[in-house]
Amino acid sequence: MSVYYSVVEVTPTSEEWIPSYIEQVTQIVAKHGGKYLARTGSHQQMEGDRESAALCVIIEWPSKEAAVGLMEDPAYAPHFKARSEGAVNHHIFVEGKDDFA
């Protein structure tokens, strides 16, 4: 079974949702087996011409089912809604494999 990664770029448009999101979602991610590898504003865009996000989050998941489990968890739904309404977000889901090896 492959590991999976969530790579999330977040640019808040309001900050009122952030403290509750961090406090609650950290626990929900852990419940689904996720491990934060990075949650930071310390990043540098190396390629491309789109505007760089304010924050970059990388989460390692033990399986695809674990990551999907977070997204489908009713406890996560209000936090997802708050982030969606209070930030510009890009979420990429990556399987930890090399298709070209």
GROMACS .gro file of C-alpha atoms in nm:
model
  101
    1MET     CA    1   0.000   0.000   0.000
    2SER     CA    2   0.136   0.341  -0.101
    3VAL     CA    3   0.159   0.646   0.120
    4TYR     CA    4  -0.016   0.957  -0.004
    5TYR     CA    5   0.049   1.326   0.043
    6SER     CA    6  -0.177   1.627   0.059
    7VAL     CA    7  -0.005   1.942  -0.064
    8VAL     CA    8  -0.223   2.239   0.025
    9GLU     CA    9  -0.156   2.601  -0.064
   10VAL     CA   10  -0.358   2.848   0.142
   11THR     CA   11  -0.388   3.225   0.116
   12PRO     CA   12  -0.625   3.350   0.388
   13THR     CA   13  -0.873   3.622   0.294
   14SER     CA   14  -0.979   3.643   0.661
   15GLU     CA   15  -0.809   3.510   0.972
   16GLU     CA   16  -1.101   3.450   1.207
   17TRP     CA   17  -1.129   3.081   1.114
   18ILE     CA   18  -0.759   2.997   1.161
   19PRO     CA   19  -0.722   2.940   1.542
   20SER     CA   20  -1.016   2.700   1.560
   21TYR     CA   21  -0.909   2.529   1.239
   22ILE     CA   22  -0.557   2.462   1.365
   23GLU     CA   23  -0.674   2.342   1.706
   24GLN     CA   24  -0.950   2.113   1.584
   25VAL     CA   25  -0.820   1.991   1.249
   26THR     CA   26  -0.482   1.889   1.391
   27GLN     CA   27  -0.671   1.634   1.603
   28ILE     CA   28  -0.895   1.521   1.315
   29VAL     CA   29  -0.594   1.472   1.084
   30ALA     CA   30  -0.423   1.259   1.353
   31LYS     CA   31  -0.742   1.054   1.400
   32HIS     CA   32  -0.717   0.956   1.031
   33GLY     CA   33  -0.347   0.868   1.054
   34GLY     CA   34  -0.220   1.189   0.894
   35LYS     CA   35   0.113   1.343   0.990
   36TYR     CA   36   0.201   1.706   0.921
   37LEU     CA   37   0.537   1.730   0.744
   38ALA     CA   38   0.510   2.108   0.694
   39ARG     CA   39   0.272   2.389   0.798
   40THR     CA   40   0.454   2.706   0.717
   41GLY     CA   41   0.473   3.043   0.553
   42SER     CA   42   0.845   2.978   0.498
   43HIS     CA   43   0.852   2.863   0.138
   44GLN     CA   44   0.971   2.996  -0.194
   45GLN     CA   45   0.809   2.952  -0.532
   46MET     CA   46   1.077   2.819  -0.765
   47GLU     CA   47   0.881   2.794  -1.092
   48GLY     CA   48   0.568   2.924  -1.255
   49ASP     CA   49   0.406   3.259  -1.286
   50ARG     CA   50   0.106   3.233  -1.057
   51GLU     CA   51   0.111   3.418  -0.729
   52SER     CA   52   0.269   3.222  -0.445
   53ALA     CA   53   0.039   3.113  -0.162
   54ALA     CA   54   0.080   3.258   0.186
   55LEU     CA   55   0.100   2.914   0.352
   56CYS     CA   56   0.206   2.567   0.241
   57VAL     CA   57   0.087   2.254   0.420
   58ILE     CA   58   0.211   1.901   0.349
   59ILE     CA   59   0.042   1.604   0.517
   60GLU     CA   60   0.157   1.243   0.486
   61TRP     CA   61  -0.121   0.982   0.485
   62PRO     CA   62  -0.076   0.608   0.541
   63SER     CA   63  -0.325   0.533   0.261
   64LYS     CA   64  -0.563   0.689   0.015
   65GLU     CA   65  -0.852   0.577   0.233
   66ALA     CA   66  -0.711   0.770   0.530
   67ALA     CA   67  -0.696   1.096   0.333
   68VAL     CA   68  -1.042   1.046   0.185
   69GLY     CA   69  -1.162   0.963   0.536
   70LEU     CA   70  -1.061   1.308   0.655
   71MET     CA   71  -1.243   1.478   0.368
   72GLU     CA   72  -1.559   1.274   0.439
   73ASP     CA   73  -1.546   1.308   0.820
   74PRO     CA   74  -1.851   1.503   0.945
   75ALA     CA   75  -1.631   1.656   1.217
   76TYR     CA   76  -1.412   1.809   0.943
   77ALA     CA   77  -1.699   1.952   0.736
   78PRO     CA   78  -1.745   2.282   0.926
   79HIS     CA   79  -1.370   2.344   0.928
   80PHE     CA   80  -1.344   2.273   0.556
   81LYS     CA   81  -1.630   2.515   0.497
   82ALA     CA   82  -1.461   2.784   0.708
   83ARG     CA   83  -1.130   2.743   0.523
   84SER     CA   84  -1.305   2.739   0.185
   85GLU     CA   85  -1.489   3.061   0.264
   86GLY     CA   86  -1.194   3.231   0.436
   87ALA     CA   87  -0.907   3.153   0.199
   88VAL     CA   88  -0.798   3.082  -0.155
   89ASN     CA   89  -0.698   2.715  -0.154
   90HIS     CA   90  -0.530   2.465  -0.383
   91HIS     CA   91  -0.516   2.101  -0.265
   92ILE     CA   92  -0.318   1.843  -0.457
   93PHE     CA   93  -0.337   1.476  -0.358
   94VAL     CA   94  -0.023   1.280  -0.454
   95GLU     CA   95   0.046   0.907  -0.440
   96GLY     CA   96   0.398   0.843  -0.308
   97LYS     CA   97   0.535   0.652  -0.607
   98ASP     CA   98   0.759   0.702  -0.906
   99ASP     CA   99   0.579   0.619  -1.230
  100PHE     CA  100   0.901   0.675  -1.427
  101ALA     CA  101   1.145   0.455  -1.235
   0.00000   0.00000   0.00000
